[in-house]
PDB file of C-alpha atoms in Angstrom:
ATOM      1  CA  ASP A1180     156.537 127.246 225.530  1.00  0.00           C
ATOM      2  CA  SER A1181     154.889 125.407 222.623  1.00  0.00           C
ATOM      3  CA  GLY A1182     154.528 128.520 220.474  1.00  0.00           C
ATOM      4  CA  VAL A1183     150.732 128.221 220.375  1.00  0.00           C
ATOM      5  CA  THR A1184     148.998 131.201 221.976  1.00  0.00           C
ATOM      6  CA  GLN A1185     145.476 131.151 223.329  1.00  0.00           C
ATOM      7  CA  THR A1186     143.523 134.119 224.636  1.00  0.00           C
ATOM      8  CA  PRO A1187     142.013 134.803 227.028  1.00  0.00           C
ATOM      9  CA  LYS A1188     143.468 132.489 229.681  1.00  0.00           C
ATOM     10  CA  HIS A1189     140.366 132.738 231.847  1.00  0.00           C
ATOM     11  CA  LEU A1190     136.789 133.668 231.037  1.00  0.00           C
ATOM     12  CA  ILE A1191     133.780 133.879 233.324  1.00  0.00           C
ATOM     13  CA  THR A1192     130.388 134.452 231.770  1.00  0.00           C
ATOM     14  CA  ALA A1193     126.702 133.875 232.419  1.00  0.00           C
ATOM     15  CA  THR A1194     124.414 131.228 230.990  1.00  0.00           C
ATOM     16  CA  GLY A1195     122.907 132.168 227.647  1.00  0.00           C
ATOM     17  CA  GLN A1196     125.850 134.360 226.660  1.00  0.00           C
ATOM     18  CA  ARG A1197     128.213 134.048 223.712  1.00  0.00           C
ATOM     19  CA  VAL A1198     132.023 134.043 223.863  1.00  0.00           C
ATOM     20  CA  THR A1199     134.895 133.860 221.399  1.00  0.00           C
ATOM     21  CA  LEU A1200     138.141 132.042 222.099  1.00  0.00           C
ATOM     22  CA  ARG A1201     141.185 132.891 220.036  1.00  0.00           C
ATOM     23  CA  CYS A1202     144.159 130.786 218.972  1.00  0.00           C
ATOM     24  CA  SER A1203     147.376 131.773 217.226  1.00  0.00           C
ATOM     25  CA  PRO A1204     149.195 128.714 215.883  1.00  0.00           C
ATOM     26  CA  ARG A1205     152.936 128.179 215.809  1.00  0.00           C
ATOM     27  CA  SER A1206     154.692 130.028 213.030  1.00  0.00           C
ATOM     28  CA  GLY A1207     154.420 127.977 209.843  1.00  0.00           C
ATOM     29  CA  ASP A1208     151.732 125.591 211.091  1.00  0.00           C
ATOM     30  CA  LEU A1209     148.768 125.202 208.758  1.00  0.00           C
ATOM     31  CA  SER A1210     146.486 122.963 210.837  1.00  0.00           C
ATOM     32  CA  VAL A1211     144.551 124.068 213.899  1.00  0.00           C
ATOM     33  CA  TYR A1212     142.598 121.777 216.222  1.00  0.00           C
ATOM     34  CA  TRP A1213     140.151 122.579 219.011  1.00  0.00           C
ATOM     35  CA  TYR A1214     139.522 120.381 222.044  1.00  0.00           C
ATOM     36  CA  GLN A1215     137.299 120.536 225.110  1.00  0.00           C
ATOM     37  CA  GLN A1216     138.427 119.093 228.443  1.00  0.00           C
ATOM     38  CA  SER A1217     135.881 119.064 231.249  1.00  0.00           C
ATOM     39  CA  LEU A1218     136.902 118.530 234.872  1.00  0.00           C
ATOM     40  CA  ASP A1219     138.646 115.183 235.223  1.00  0.00           C
ATOM     41  CA  GLN A1220     137.569 114.248 231.700  1.00  0.00           C
ATOM     42  CA  GLY A1221     139.557 113.405 228.611  1.00  0.00           C
ATOM     43  CA  LEU A1222     140.250 115.602 225.638  1.00  0.00           C
ATOM     44  CA  GLN A1223     137.208 115.735 223.356  1.00  0.00           C
ATOM     45  CA  PHE A1224     138.054 116.566 219.747  1.00  0.00           C
ATOM     46  CA  LEU A1225     135.851 119.345 218.419  1.00  0.00           C
ATOM     47  CA  ILE A1226     137.078 120.421 214.995  1.00  0.00           C
ATOM     48  CA  GLN A1227     140.127 120.763 212.740  1.00  0.00           C
ATOM     49  CA  TYR A1228     141.046 123.319 210.088  1.00  0.00           C
ATOM     50  CA  TYR A1229     143.787 123.116 207.514  1.00  0.00           C
ATOM     51  CA  ASN A1230     144.874 126.270 205.711  1.00  0.00           C
ATOM     52  CA  GLY A1231     141.493 127.877 206.213  1.00  0.00           C
ATOM     53  CA  GLU A1232     139.307 124.892 205.372  1.00  0.00           C
ATOM     54  CA  GLU A1233     137.430 122.625 207.745  1.00  0.00           C
ATOM     55  CA  ARG A1234     138.949 119.135 207.505  1.00  0.00           C
ATOM     56  CA  ALA A1235     137.509 117.087 210.370  1.00  0.00           C
ATOM     57  CA  LYS A1236     134.661 117.480 212.789  1.00  0.00           C
ATOM     58  CA  GLY A1237     134.275 115.678 216.099  1.00  0.00           C
ATOM     59  CA  ASN A1238     131.625 115.973 218.780  1.00  0.00           C
ATOM     60  CA  ILE A1239     131.063 119.680 218.322  1.00  0.00           C
ATOM     61  CA  LEU A1240     127.685 121.026 219.406  1.00  0.00           C
ATOM     62  CA  GLU A1241     125.587 123.057 216.984  1.00  0.00           C
ATOM     63  CA  ARG A1242     125.878 125.988 219.419  1.00  0.00           C
ATOM     64  CA  PHE A1243     129.617 125.975 218.788  1.00  0.00           C
ATOM     65  CA  SER A1244     131.344 127.123 215.609  1.00  0.00           C
ATOM     66  CA  ALA A1245     134.885 127.823 214.521  1.00  0.00           C
ATOM     67  CA  GLN A1246     136.829 129.294 211.670  1.00  0.00           C
ATOM     68  CA  GLN A1247     140.402 129.763 210.536  1.00  0.00           C
ATOM     69  CA  PHE A1248     141.334 133.097 209.021  1.00  0.00           C
ATOM     70  CA  PRO A1249     143.741 133.864 206.144  1.00  0.00           C
ATOM     71  CA  ASP A1250     146.510 134.676 208.640  1.00  0.00           C
ATOM     72  CA  LEU A1251     145.901 131.156 210.052  1.00  0.00           C
ATOM     73  CA  HIS A1252     144.695 132.209 213.464  1.00  0.00           C
ATOM     74  CA  SER A1253     141.492 130.531 214.565  1.00  0.00           C
ATOM     75  CA  GLU A1254     138.493 131.415 216.661  1.00  0.00           C
ATOM     76  CA  LEU A1255     136.042 129.156 218.483  1.00  0.00           C
ATOM     77  CA  ASN A1256     132.631 130.704 219.071  1.00  0.00           C
ATOM     78  CA  LEU A1257     130.445 129.305 221.839  1.00  0.00           C
ATOM     79  CA  SER A1258     126.862 130.553 222.072  1.00  0.00           C
ATOM     80  CA  SER A1259     123.808 130.025 224.277  1.00  0.00           C
ATOM     81  CA  LEU A1260     126.198 128.911 226.964  1.00  0.00           C
ATOM     82  CA  GLU A1261     125.119 126.355 229.545  1.00  0.00           C
ATOM     83  CA  LEU A1262     126.653 125.434 232.892  1.00  0.00           C
ATOM     84  CA  GLY A1263     127.912 122.194 231.358  1.00  0.00           C
ATOM     85  CA  ASP A1264     130.037 124.113 228.871  1.00  0.00           C
ATOM     86  CA  SER A1265     132.400 125.058 231.686  1.00  0.00           C
ATOM     87  CA  ALA A1266     135.705 123.451 230.743  1.00  0.00           C
ATOM     88  CA  LEU A1267     139.241 123.970 229.536  1.00  0.00           C
ATOM     89  CA  TYR A1268     139.334 124.645 225.812  1.00  0.00           C
ATOM     90  CA  PHE A1269     142.588 123.811 224.086  1.00  0.00           C
ATOM     91  CA  CYS A1270     143.873 124.758 220.703  1.00  0.00           C
ATOM     92  CA  ALA A1271     146.664 122.834 218.998  1.00  0.00           C
ATOM     93  CA  SER A1272     148.529 123.323 215.743  1.00  0.00           C
ATOM     94  CA  SER A1273     150.605 121.195 213.410  1.00  0.00           C
ATOM     95  CA  MET A1274     152.541 121.870 210.239  1.00  0.00           C
ATOM     96  CA  TRP A1275     150.968 119.140 208.166  1.00  0.00           C
ATOM     97  CA  GLN A1276     147.941 116.951 208.601  1.00  0.00           C
ATOM     98  CA  ASN A1277     149.832 113.863 209.776  1.00  0.00           C
ATOM     99  CA  THR A1278     152.486 115.396 212.003  1.00  0.00           C
ATOM    100  CA  GLU A1279     152.461 115.977 215.719  1.00  0.00           C
ATOM    101  CA  ALA A1280     150.335 118.771 217.145  1.00  0.00           C
ATOM    102  CA  PHE A1281     151.482 121.249 219.751  1.00  0.00           C
ATOM    103  CA  PHE A1282     149.057 122.564 222.325  1.00  0.00           C
ATOM    104  CA  GLY A1283     148.452 125.965 223.815  1.00  0.00           C
ATOM    105  CA  GLN A1284     147.926 126.485 227.527  1.00  0.00           C
ATOM    106  CA  GLY A1285     144.169 126.604 227.163  1.00  0.00           C
ATOM    107  CA  THR A1286     141.305 128.923 227.983  1.00  0.00           C
ATOM    108  CA  ARG A1287     139.441 128.107 231.172  1.00  0.00           C
ATOM    109  CA  LEU A1288     135.770 128.922 230.641  1.00  0.00           C
ATOM    110  CA  THR A1289     133.472 129.164 233.626  1.00  0.00           C
ATOM    111  CA  VAL A1290     129.744 129.568 232.990  1.00  0.00           C
ATOM    112  CA  VAL A1291     127.772 130.796 236.013  1.00  0.00           C
TER     113      VAL A1291
ATOM    114  CA  GLU B 224     134.525 105.105 214.809  1.00  0.00           C
ATOM    115  CA  ASP B 225     138.047 105.402 216.162  1.00  0.00           C
ATOM    116  CA  GLN B 226     138.568 104.182 219.704  1.00  0.00           C
ATOM    117  CA  VAL B 227     141.527 104.630 222.011  1.00  0.00           C
ATOM    118  CA  THR B 228     141.745 102.998 225.406  1.00  0.00           C
ATOM    119  CA  GLN B 229     144.531 103.283 227.946  1.00  0.00           C
ATOM    120  CA  SER B 230     145.492 101.149 230.905  1.00  0.00           C
ATOM    121  CA  PRO B 231     145.924 101.300 233.746  1.00  0.00           C
ATOM    122  CA  GLU B 232     143.721 104.274 234.601  1.00  0.00           C
ATOM    123  CA  ALA B 233     146.116 105.204 237.407  1.00  0.00           C
ATOM    124  CA  LEU B 234     149.534 103.936 238.425  1.00  0.00           C
ATOM    125  CA  ARG B 235     151.591 104.581 241.537  1.00  0.00           C
ATOM    126  CA  LEU B 236     155.296 103.761 241.408  1.00  0.00           C
ATOM    127  CA  GLN B 237     158.171 104.137 243.783  1.00  0.00           C
ATOM    128  CA  GLU B 238     161.053 106.201 242.476  1.00  0.00           C
ATOM    129  CA  GLY B 239     163.233 103.904 240.380  1.00  0.00           C
ATOM    130  CA  GLU B 240     160.495 101.300 239.839  1.00  0.00           C
ATOM    131  CA  SER B 241     160.158 100.776 236.068  1.00  0.00           C
ATOM    132  CA  SER B 242     156.796 100.047 234.417  1.00  0.00           C
ATOM    133  CA  SER B 243     154.807 100.298 231.190  1.00  0.00           C
ATOM    134  CA  LEU B 244     151.644 102.090 230.136  1.00  0.00           C
ATOM    135  CA  ASN B 245     149.387 100.627 227.471  1.00  0.00           C
ATOM    136  CA  CYS B 246     147.441 102.279 224.659  1.00  0.00           C
ATOM    137  CA  SER B 247     145.106 100.113 222.566  1.00  0.00           C
ATOM    138  CA  TYR B 248     143.477 101.520 219.459  1.00  0.00           C
ATOM    139  CA  THR B 249     140.945 100.783 216.766  1.00  0.00           C
ATOM    140  CA  VAL B 250     141.259 103.130 213.832  1.00  0.00           C
ATOM    141  CA  SER B 251     140.232 103.234 210.189  1.00  0.00           C
ATOM    142  CA  GLY B 252     143.695 103.651 208.740  1.00  0.00           C
ATOM    143  CA  LEU B 253     146.390 104.803 211.127  1.00  0.00           C
ATOM    144  CA  ARG B 254     148.209 107.975 210.137  1.00  0.00           C
ATOM    145  CA  GLY B 255     150.166 108.276 213.329  1.00  0.00           C
ATOM    146  CA  LEU B 256     150.090 107.445 217.030  1.00  0.00           C
ATOM    147  CA  PHE B 257     151.137 110.168 219.430  1.00  0.00           C
ATOM    148  CA  TRP B 258     152.117 110.259 223.108  1.00  0.00           C
ATOM    149  CA  TYR B 259     151.693 113.354 225.257  1.00  0.00           C
ATOM    150  CA  ARG B 260     152.279 114.267 228.858  1.00  0.00           C
ATOM    151  CA  GLN B 261     149.801 116.572 230.656  1.00  0.00           C
ATOM    152  CA  ASP B 262     150.254 118.295 233.990  1.00  0.00           C
ATOM    153  CA  PRO B 263     147.118 119.482 235.862  1.00  0.00           C
ATOM    154  CA  GLY B 264     145.582 122.595 234.311  1.00  0.00           C
ATOM    155  CA  LYS B 265     148.197 122.700 231.526  1.00  0.00           C
ATOM    156  CA  GLY B 266     148.152 121.919 227.845  1.00  0.00           C
ATOM    157  CA  PRO B 267     149.423 118.499 226.731  1.00  0.00           C
ATOM    158  CA  GLU B 268     153.140 118.381 225.981  1.00  0.00           C
ATOM    159  CA  PHE B 269     154.225 116.397 222.931  1.00  0.00           C
ATOM    160  CA  LEU B 270     156.498 113.396 223.563  1.00  0.00           C
ATOM    161  CA  PHE B 271     156.592 110.979 220.594  1.00  0.00           C
ATOM    162  CA  THR B 272     155.155 110.172 217.176  1.00  0.00           C
ATOM    163  CA  LEU B 273     155.039 106.605 215.846  1.00  0.00           C
ATOM    164  CA  TYR B 274     153.889 105.791 212.314  1.00  0.00           C
ATOM    165  CA  SER B 275     154.352 102.077 211.718  1.00  0.00           C
ATOM    166  CA  ALA B 276     154.389  98.782 213.603  1.00  0.00           C
ATOM    167  CA  GLY B 277     157.820  97.961 214.970  1.00  0.00           C
ATOM    168  CA  GLU B 278     158.826 101.583 215.329  1.00  0.00           C
ATOM    169  CA  GLU B 279     160.418 102.719 218.610  1.00  0.00           C
ATOM    170  CA  LYS B 280     161.267 106.162 219.945  1.00  0.00           C
ATOM    171  CA  GLU B 281     163.261 107.008 223.061  1.00  0.00           C
ATOM    172  CA  LYS B 282     163.773 110.140 225.145  1.00  0.00           C
ATOM    173  CA  GLU B 283     165.499 110.175 228.520  1.00  0.00           C
ATOM    174  CA  ARG B 284     163.623 107.686 230.749  1.00  0.00           C
ATOM    175  CA  LEU B 285     160.786 107.155 228.260  1.00  0.00           C
ATOM    176  CA  LYS B 286     160.540 104.712 225.375  1.00  0.00           C
ATOM    177  CA  ALA B 287     157.520 104.310 223.100  1.00  0.00           C
ATOM    178  CA  THR B 288     156.805 101.262 220.954  1.00  0.00           C
ATOM    179  CA  LEU B 289     154.085 100.460 218.424  1.00  0.00           C
ATOM    180  CA  THR B 290     152.383  97.275 217.211  1.00  0.00           C
ATOM    181  CA  LYS B 291     149.415  96.935 214.861  1.00  0.00           C
ATOM    182  CA  LYS B 292     146.909  97.220 217.692  1.00  0.00           C
ATOM    183  CA  GLU B 293     148.652  98.881 220.617  1.00  0.00           C
ATOM    184  CA  SER B 294     151.447 101.058 221.835  1.00  0.00           C
ATOM    185  CA  PHE B 295     153.451 100.955 225.032  1.00  0.00           C
ATOM    186  CA  LEU B 296     155.150 103.743 226.911  1.00  0.00           C
ATOM    187  CA  HIS B 297     157.954 102.267 228.990  1.00  0.00           C
ATOM    188  CA  ILE B 298     159.229 104.306 231.909  1.00  0.00           C
ATOM    189  CA  THR B 299     162.641 103.302 233.218  1.00  0.00           C
ATOM    190  CA  ALA B 300     163.748 104.289 236.724  1.00  0.00           C
ATOM    191  CA  PRO B 301     161.106 107.044 237.032  1.00  0.00           C
ATOM    192  CA  LYS B 302     161.587 110.137 239.160  1.00  0.00           C
ATOM    193  CA  PRO B 303     158.914 112.158 241.018  1.00  0.00           C
ATOM    194  CA  GLU B 304     159.011 114.786 238.251  1.00  0.00           C
ATOM    195  CA  ASP B 305     157.690 112.152 235.838  1.00  0.00           C
ATOM    196  CA  SER B 306     154.358 112.302 237.683  1.00  0.00           C
ATOM    197  CA  ALA B 307     151.686 113.437 235.203  1.00  0.00           C
ATOM    198  CA  THR B 308     148.866 112.139 233.050  1.00  0.00           C
ATOM    199  CA  TYR B 309     150.144 110.386 229.936  1.00  0.00           C
ATOM    200  CA  LEU B 310     147.878 110.609 226.908  1.00  0.00           C
ATOM    201  CA  CYS B 311     147.854 108.554 223.745  1.00  0.00           C
ATOM    202  CA  ALA B 312     146.239 109.825 220.538  1.00  0.00           C
ATOM    203  CA  VAL B 313     145.674 108.463 217.034  1.00  0.00           C
ATOM    204  CA  ARG B 314     145.110 110.208 213.732  1.00  0.00           C
ATOM    205  CA  ASP B 315     143.171 108.425 211.004  1.00  0.00           C
ATOM    206  CA  TYR B 316     142.880 108.950 207.261  1.00  0.00           C
ATOM    207  CA  GLY B 317     139.825 111.134 207.860  1.00  0.00           C
ATOM    208  CA  GLN B 318     142.034 113.490 209.874  1.00  0.00           C
ATOM    209  CA  ASN B 319     140.223 112.788 213.116  1.00  0.00           C
ATOM    210  CA  PHE B 320     142.699 113.213 215.981  1.00  0.00           C
ATOM    211  CA  VAL B 321     141.345 111.226 218.903  1.00  0.00           C
ATOM    212  CA  PHE B 322     142.775 111.005 222.400  1.00  0.00           C
ATOM    213  CA  GLY B 323     142.507 108.225 224.934  1.00  0.00           C
ATOM    214  CA  PRO B 324     141.419 108.912 228.522  1.00  0.00           C
ATOM    215  CA  GLY B 325     144.988 108.877 229.837  1.00  0.00           C
ATOM    216  CA  THR B 326     146.965 107.156 232.585  1.00  0.00           C
ATOM    217  CA  ARG B 327     147.578 109.150 235.776  1.00  0.00           C
ATOM    218  CA  LEU B 328     151.105 108.341 236.910  1.00  0.00           C
ATOM    219  CA  SER B 329     152.327 109.126 240.416  1.00  0.00           C
ATOM    220  CA  VAL B 330     155.974 108.521 241.281  1.00  0.00           C
ATOM    221  CA  LEU B 331     156.661 108.565 244.986  1.00  0.00           C
ATOM    222  CA  PRO B 332     160.065 109.543 246.380  1.00  0.00           C
TER     223      PRO B 332
END
């Protein structure tokens, strides 16, 4: 158990809908990262927050947004969902910005 | 733009047959190179962090090394339970944390 908690574990929704994925980082970790992993694809970096502020942005679509709250948990919002958004979404956390990150078990999103 | 490549894409070994996995990177200021192991449908599991050329880290049958342009993950006398996808990632000064595509390792009994 990495200490990073993601909810829900599974999510099935229809095209055009909006969903929110939640991540609770390890106790004491200030950085949160979001990744997308499509079937048999690599981990695509979406966005990073450090202590509530956005610090790095990867290939995140405009339909996607994220935020980190004062208690350091983070949410990833996905809207106007398309079939191609079906993937595993991982959250990771690290204590500082240059230390190793620990991953949650992911949320499997299926868009039908 | 940071780039991370890994080779081979897939590797099949007999139990006990040692080998190495390669991670080559191009990054604007390296702030760490990381190795992870990922089982199907699971989150990546952290293995090692390397910060500077010449650094080595070891854990059980795994040893990671770092040069200025690449890193190697050496697997000594692997067992079937070492079968997984091994991922390499780099962090740059802009805080981008980029993963390579991974090497799928299968260790046959």
